[in-house]
Amino acid sequence: MTLGLIAGNGRFPFLVLDAARALGHDVTIVAVKEEAFTELNDAARRHGASINWISLGQLGTCIRLLREAGVTRAVMAGQVKHTKIFGGIIPDLTFISVLKKLTSRNTDGLIGAVAGVMGENGIELIDSTTLLTPLLARPGVLTRRAPSEDELRDFEFGYRMADVIAGLDIGQTIAVKHQAVVAVEAMEGTDEVIGRAGHLAGPGVRIVKVAKPKQDMRFDVPVVGFATIEAMRVAGASALSIDAGKTLVLDDAALFASANEAGITIVGREKPAAA
């Protein structure tokens, strides 16, 4: 059986490819030109995987390529910036049919509709972390330094706000300082929120990144990586909370080394079952 890999931005697609090939899966990659790293060509060649490049909006082409490769199960890996919906995208007829059905163009609505169309064409989107379970954040303190009492208070304050905006599919990250919300994520992404928070409130902001209350693990799974910590260091952010079991930690060795060097604490929140 051939696994389909729909690749966006970041290192996530490389990790999925490595894991899939290690498990003996044949892989067909459909990479988004506007997002995926061109180094994916070398990775595909190294693994003997076929790779096809498409533009955003070419949903019909994506489905055709996957079906021609005999794909019945596919993984979405990597970011596609939501802001691209408002410019630079030329939808094909299949994607236009999806857009016409939407009452809103938030992430769950849009990608959920895409997943529905793919399912109608015999391609099941599976949990994007299926092959990367060891990279999911563990519960508890993940760095050398544990959070201070002030940081814990900011986390507890932040969880209430972050869980609400995530539940509304607005964003998954907020920045807090002295139990006040400094910045809220919408479409711009985590690193931009961190940078804005540092500009607005200066050193000492705390970052809370959460999964949605009913997180669909097929897409839009929270991800942190080395770049997240670098953004925190530039902004002077002191603490990061991520949801255990729901957040992928990429480049973990470099991430934790950078956090420890800067004295940044990282905590894996274990959400109550009802949350």
PDB file of C-alpha atoms in Angstrom, residues 29-179:
ATOM      1  CA  ILE A  29       4.475  13.073  -2.029  1.00  0.00           C
ATOM      2  CA  VAL A  30       2.295  15.926  -3.192  1.00  0.00           C
ATOM      3  CA  ALA A  31       4.118  19.106  -2.176  1.00  0.00           C
ATOM      4  CA  VAL A  32       2.660  22.618  -2.115  1.00  0.00           C
ATOM      5  CA  LYS A  33       4.927  24.893  -4.192  1.00  0.00           C
ATOM      6  CA  GLU A  34       4.207  27.992  -2.141  1.00  0.00           C
ATOM      7  CA  GLU A  35       5.031  26.320   1.184  1.00  0.00           C
ATOM      8  CA  ALA A  36       7.132  23.142   1.102  1.00  0.00           C
ATOM      9  CA  PHE A  37      10.932  23.293   1.234  1.00  0.00           C
ATOM     10  CA  THR A  38      12.661  22.453  -2.059  1.00  0.00           C
ATOM     11  CA  GLU A  39      15.022  20.182  -0.079  1.00  0.00           C
ATOM     12  CA  LEU A  40      12.105  17.741  -0.089  1.00  0.00           C
ATOM     13  CA  ASN A  41      13.224  16.776  -3.617  1.00  0.00           C
ATOM     14  CA  ASP A  42      16.502  15.413  -2.229  1.00  0.00           C
ATOM     15  CA  ALA A  43      14.721  13.614   0.609  1.00  0.00           C
ATOM     16  CA  ALA A  44      12.307  11.997  -1.853  1.00  0.00           C
ATOM     17  CA  ARG A  45      15.180  10.902  -4.099  1.00  0.00           C
ATOM     18  CA  ARG A  46      17.061   9.470  -1.122  1.00  0.00           C
ATOM     19  CA  HIS A  47      14.027   7.419  -0.081  1.00  0.00           C
ATOM     20  CA  GLY A  48      12.970   6.409  -3.585  1.00  0.00           C
ATOM     21  CA  ALA A  49       9.658   8.236  -3.160  1.00  0.00           C
ATOM     22  CA  SER A  50       7.858   9.955  -6.015  1.00  0.00           C
ATOM     23  CA  ILE A  51       7.223  13.669  -5.586  1.00  0.00           C
ATOM     24  CA  ASN A  52       4.823  16.000  -7.368  1.00  0.00           C
ATOM     25  CA  TRP A  53       4.625  19.778  -6.938  1.00  0.00           C
ATOM     26  CA  ILE A  54       1.295  21.581  -7.117  1.00  0.00           C
ATOM     27  CA  SER A  55       0.114  25.095  -6.373  1.00  0.00           C
ATOM     28  CA  LEU A  56      -2.299  26.041  -3.616  1.00  0.00           C
ATOM     29  CA  GLY A  57      -5.843  25.551  -4.779  1.00  0.00           C
ATOM     30  CA  GLN A  58      -5.098  22.596  -7.060  1.00  0.00           C
ATOM     31  CA  LEU A  59      -7.156  20.163  -5.023  1.00  0.00           C
ATOM     32  CA  GLY A  60      -8.387  18.255  -8.057  1.00  0.00           C
ATOM     33  CA  THR A  61      -4.804  17.717  -9.217  1.00  0.00           C
ATOM     34  CA  CYS A  62      -3.787  16.573  -5.741  1.00  0.00           C
ATOM     35  CA  ILE A  63      -6.562  13.985  -5.655  1.00  0.00           C
ATOM     36  CA  ARG A  64      -5.784  12.800  -9.194  1.00  0.00           C
ATOM     37  CA  LEU A  65      -2.078  12.335  -8.431  1.00  0.00           C
ATOM     38  CA  LEU A  66      -2.796  10.383  -5.265  1.00  0.00           C
ATOM     39  CA  ARG A  67      -5.362   8.152  -6.951  1.00  0.00           C
ATOM     40  CA  GLU A  68      -3.029   7.460  -9.883  1.00  0.00           C
ATOM     41  CA  ALA A  69      -0.427   6.303  -7.338  1.00  0.00           C
ATOM     42  CA  GLY A  70      -2.944   3.931  -5.764  1.00  0.00           C
ATOM     43  CA  VAL A  71      -3.148   5.934  -2.538  1.00  0.00           C
ATOM     44  CA  THR A  72      -6.109   5.228  -0.264  1.00  0.00           C
ATOM     45  CA  ARG A  73      -4.627   6.752   2.932  1.00  0.00           C
ATOM     46  CA  ALA A  74      -2.842  10.088   3.197  1.00  0.00           C
ATOM     47  CA  VAL A  75      -1.197  12.301   5.818  1.00  0.00           C
ATOM     48  CA  MET A  76      -1.218  16.104   5.860  1.00  0.00           C
ATOM     49  CA  ALA A  77       2.140  17.288   7.203  1.00  0.00           C
ATOM     50  CA  GLY A  78       3.413  20.842   7.464  1.00  0.00           C
ATOM     51  CA  GLN A  79       1.871  24.262   7.588  1.00  0.00           C
ATOM     52  CA  VAL A  80      -0.055  26.012   4.859  1.00  0.00           C
ATOM     53  CA  LYS A  81      -0.540  29.610   5.946  1.00  0.00           C
ATOM     54  CA  HIS A  82      -4.215  30.402   6.287  1.00  0.00           C
ATOM     55  CA  THR A  83      -3.601  33.938   5.036  1.00  0.00           C
ATOM     56  CA  LYS A  84      -2.913  32.518   1.562  1.00  0.00           C
ATOM     57  CA  ILE A  85      -6.687  32.095   1.176  1.00  0.00           C
ATOM     58  CA  PHE A  86      -6.963  35.857   0.796  1.00  0.00           C
ATOM     59  CA  GLY A  87      -4.374  36.283  -1.918  1.00  0.00           C
ATOM     60  CA  GLY A  88      -2.134  34.331  -4.263  1.00  0.00           C
ATOM     61  CA  ILE A  89      -4.377  31.283  -4.535  1.00  0.00           C
ATOM     62  CA  ILE A  90      -5.991  30.229  -7.826  1.00  0.00           C
ATOM     63  CA  PRO A  91      -8.570  27.559  -6.997  1.00  0.00           C
ATOM     64  CA  ASP A  92      -9.403  24.803  -9.452  1.00  0.00           C
ATOM     65  CA  LEU A  93     -12.960  23.599  -9.954  1.00  0.00           C
ATOM     66  CA  THR A  94     -12.683  21.012  -7.167  1.00  0.00           C
ATOM     67  CA  PHE A  95     -11.456  23.592  -4.684  1.00  0.00           C
ATOM     68  CA  ILE A  96     -14.092  26.100  -5.819  1.00  0.00           C
ATOM     69  CA  SER A  97     -16.751  23.472  -5.062  1.00  0.00           C
ATOM     70  CA  VAL A  98     -15.345  23.203  -1.526  1.00  0.00           C
ATOM     71  CA  LEU A  99     -15.292  26.975  -0.994  1.00  0.00           C
ATOM     72  CA  LYS A 100     -18.910  27.291  -2.127  1.00  0.00           C
ATOM     73  CA  LYS A 101     -20.049  24.923   0.621  1.00  0.00           C
ATOM     74  CA  LEU A 102     -18.359  26.821   3.440  1.00  0.00           C
ATOM     75  CA  THR A 103     -20.204  29.134   5.797  1.00  0.00           C
ATOM     76  CA  SER A 104     -16.845  30.341   7.183  1.00  0.00           C
ATOM     77  CA  ARG A 105     -13.232  29.922   6.113  1.00  0.00           C
ATOM     78  CA  ASN A 106     -11.674  29.035   9.430  1.00  0.00           C
ATOM     79  CA  THR A 107      -9.192  26.174   9.632  1.00  0.00           C
ATOM     80  CA  ASP A 108     -11.531  23.424  10.797  1.00  0.00           C
ATOM     81  CA  GLY A 109     -14.187  24.352   8.266  1.00  0.00           C
ATOM     82  CA  LEU A 110     -11.836  24.653   5.310  1.00  0.00           C
ATOM     83  CA  ILE A 111      -9.544  21.678   5.857  1.00  0.00           C
ATOM     84  CA  GLY A 112     -12.421  19.572   7.159  1.00  0.00           C
ATOM     85  CA  ALA A 113     -14.255  20.184   3.875  1.00  0.00           C
ATOM     86  CA  VAL A 114     -11.115  19.287   1.912  1.00  0.00           C
ATOM     87  CA  ALA A 115     -10.839  16.061   3.916  1.00  0.00           C
ATOM     88  CA  GLY A 116     -14.478  15.327   3.098  1.00  0.00           C
ATOM     89  CA  VAL A 117     -13.905  15.710  -0.651  1.00  0.00           C
ATOM     90  CA  MET A 118     -10.820  13.504  -0.478  1.00  0.00           C
ATOM     91  CA  GLY A 119     -12.854  10.880   1.370  1.00  0.00           C
ATOM     92  CA  GLU A 120     -15.492  11.001  -1.349  1.00  0.00           C
ATOM     93  CA  ASN A 121     -12.696  10.188  -3.781  1.00  0.00           C
ATOM     94  CA  GLY A 122     -11.504   7.168  -1.837  1.00  0.00           C
ATOM     95  CA  ILE A 123      -8.606   8.827   0.030  1.00  0.00           C
ATOM     96  CA  GLU A 124      -8.770   8.741   3.821  1.00  0.00           C
ATOM     97  CA  LEU A 125      -6.877  11.421   5.726  1.00  0.00           C
ATOM     98  CA  ILE A 126      -5.341   9.779   8.785  1.00  0.00           C
ATOM     99  CA  ASP A 127      -3.998  11.153  12.075  1.00  0.00           C
ATOM    100  CA  SER A 128      -1.002  13.262  11.102  1.00  0.00           C
ATOM    101  CA  THR A 129       0.913  12.073  14.190  1.00  0.00           C
ATOM    102  CA  THR A 130       0.370   8.350  13.505  1.00  0.00           C
ATOM    103  CA  LEU A 131       3.993   7.841  12.476  1.00  0.00           C
ATOM    104  CA  LEU A 132       5.438  10.349  14.938  1.00  0.00           C
ATOM    105  CA  THR A 133       3.966   9.375  18.303  1.00  0.00           C
ATOM    106  CA  PRO A 134       7.381   9.569  20.073  1.00  0.00           C
ATOM    107  CA  LEU A 135       7.538  13.274  19.161  1.00  0.00           C
ATOM    108  CA  LEU A 136       4.364  14.173  21.054  1.00  0.00           C
ATOM    109  CA  ALA A 137       5.052  16.286  24.147  1.00  0.00           C
ATOM    110  CA  ARG A 138       5.271  14.471  27.462  1.00  0.00           C
ATOM    111  CA  PRO A 139       3.452  15.777  30.541  1.00  0.00           C
ATOM    112  CA  GLY A 140       5.317  17.717  33.211  1.00  0.00           C
ATOM    113  CA  VAL A 141       8.382  19.941  33.218  1.00  0.00           C
ATOM    114  CA  LEU A 142      10.423  19.275  30.068  1.00  0.00           C
ATOM    115  CA  THR A 143      13.428  21.529  30.745  1.00  0.00           C
ATOM    116  CA  ARG A 144      16.018  21.890  33.493  1.00  0.00           C
ATOM    117  CA  ARG A 145      14.264  24.860  35.044  1.00  0.00           C
ATOM    118  CA  ALA A 146      10.802  24.427  36.510  1.00  0.00           C
ATOM    119  CA  PRO A 147       8.334  27.319  36.232  1.00  0.00           C
ATOM    120  CA  SER A 148       8.221  29.879  39.019  1.00  0.00           C
ATOM    121  CA  GLU A 149       5.062  30.608  40.999  1.00  0.00           C
ATOM    122  CA  ASP A 150       4.481  33.740  38.893  1.00  0.00           C
ATOM    123  CA  GLU A 151       4.850  31.770  35.683  1.00  0.00           C
ATOM    124  CA  LEU A 152       2.460  29.088  36.926  1.00  0.00           C
ATOM    125  CA  ARG A 153      -0.108  31.764  37.761  1.00  0.00           C
ATOM    126  CA  ASP A 154       0.248  33.215  34.268  1.00  0.00           C
ATOM    127  CA  PHE A 155      -0.169  29.736  32.778  1.00  0.00           C
ATOM    128  CA  GLU A 156      -3.340  29.062  34.752  1.00  0.00           C
ATOM    129  CA  PHE A 157      -4.716  32.452  33.739  1.00  0.00           C
ATOM    130  CA  GLY A 158      -3.704  31.862  30.131  1.00  0.00           C
ATOM    131  CA  TYR A 159      -5.273  28.413  29.842  1.00  0.00           C
ATOM    132  CA  ARG A 160      -8.762  29.836  30.312  1.00  0.00           C
ATOM    133  CA  MET A 161      -8.269  32.302  27.465  1.00  0.00           C
ATOM    134  CA  ALA A 162      -6.323  30.002  25.147  1.00  0.00           C
ATOM    135  CA  ASP A 163      -8.811  27.142  25.441  1.00  0.00           C
ATOM    136  CA  VAL A 164     -11.631  29.502  24.482  1.00  0.00           C
ATOM    137  CA  ILE A 165      -9.947  30.971  21.397  1.00  0.00           C
ATOM    138  CA  ALA A 166      -8.855  27.490  20.311  1.00  0.00           C
ATOM    139  CA  GLY A 167     -12.412  26.229  20.737  1.00  0.00           C
ATOM    140  CA  LEU A 168     -13.631  29.071  18.532  1.00  0.00           C
ATOM    141  CA  ASP A 169     -10.960  28.128  15.926  1.00  0.00           C
ATOM    142  CA  ILE A 170      -9.405  31.598  16.142  1.00  0.00           C
ATOM    143  CA  GLY A 171      -5.888  30.510  17.099  1.00  0.00           C
ATOM    144  CA  GLN A 172      -4.005  28.245  19.468  1.00  0.00           C
ATOM    145  CA  THR A 173      -1.450  30.553  21.092  1.00  0.00           C
ATOM    146  CA  ILE A 174      -1.624  33.491  23.481  1.00  0.00           C
ATOM    147  CA  ALA A 175       1.020  35.507  25.304  1.00  0.00           C
ATOM    148  CA  VAL A 176       0.472  36.496  28.936  1.00  0.00           C
ATOM    149  CA  LYS A 177       2.321  38.727  31.402  1.00  0.00           C
ATOM    150  CA  HIS A 178       1.277  39.523  34.986  1.00  0.00           C
ATOM    151  CA  GLN A 179      -2.062  37.759  34.354  1.00  0.00           C
TER     152      GLN A 179
END
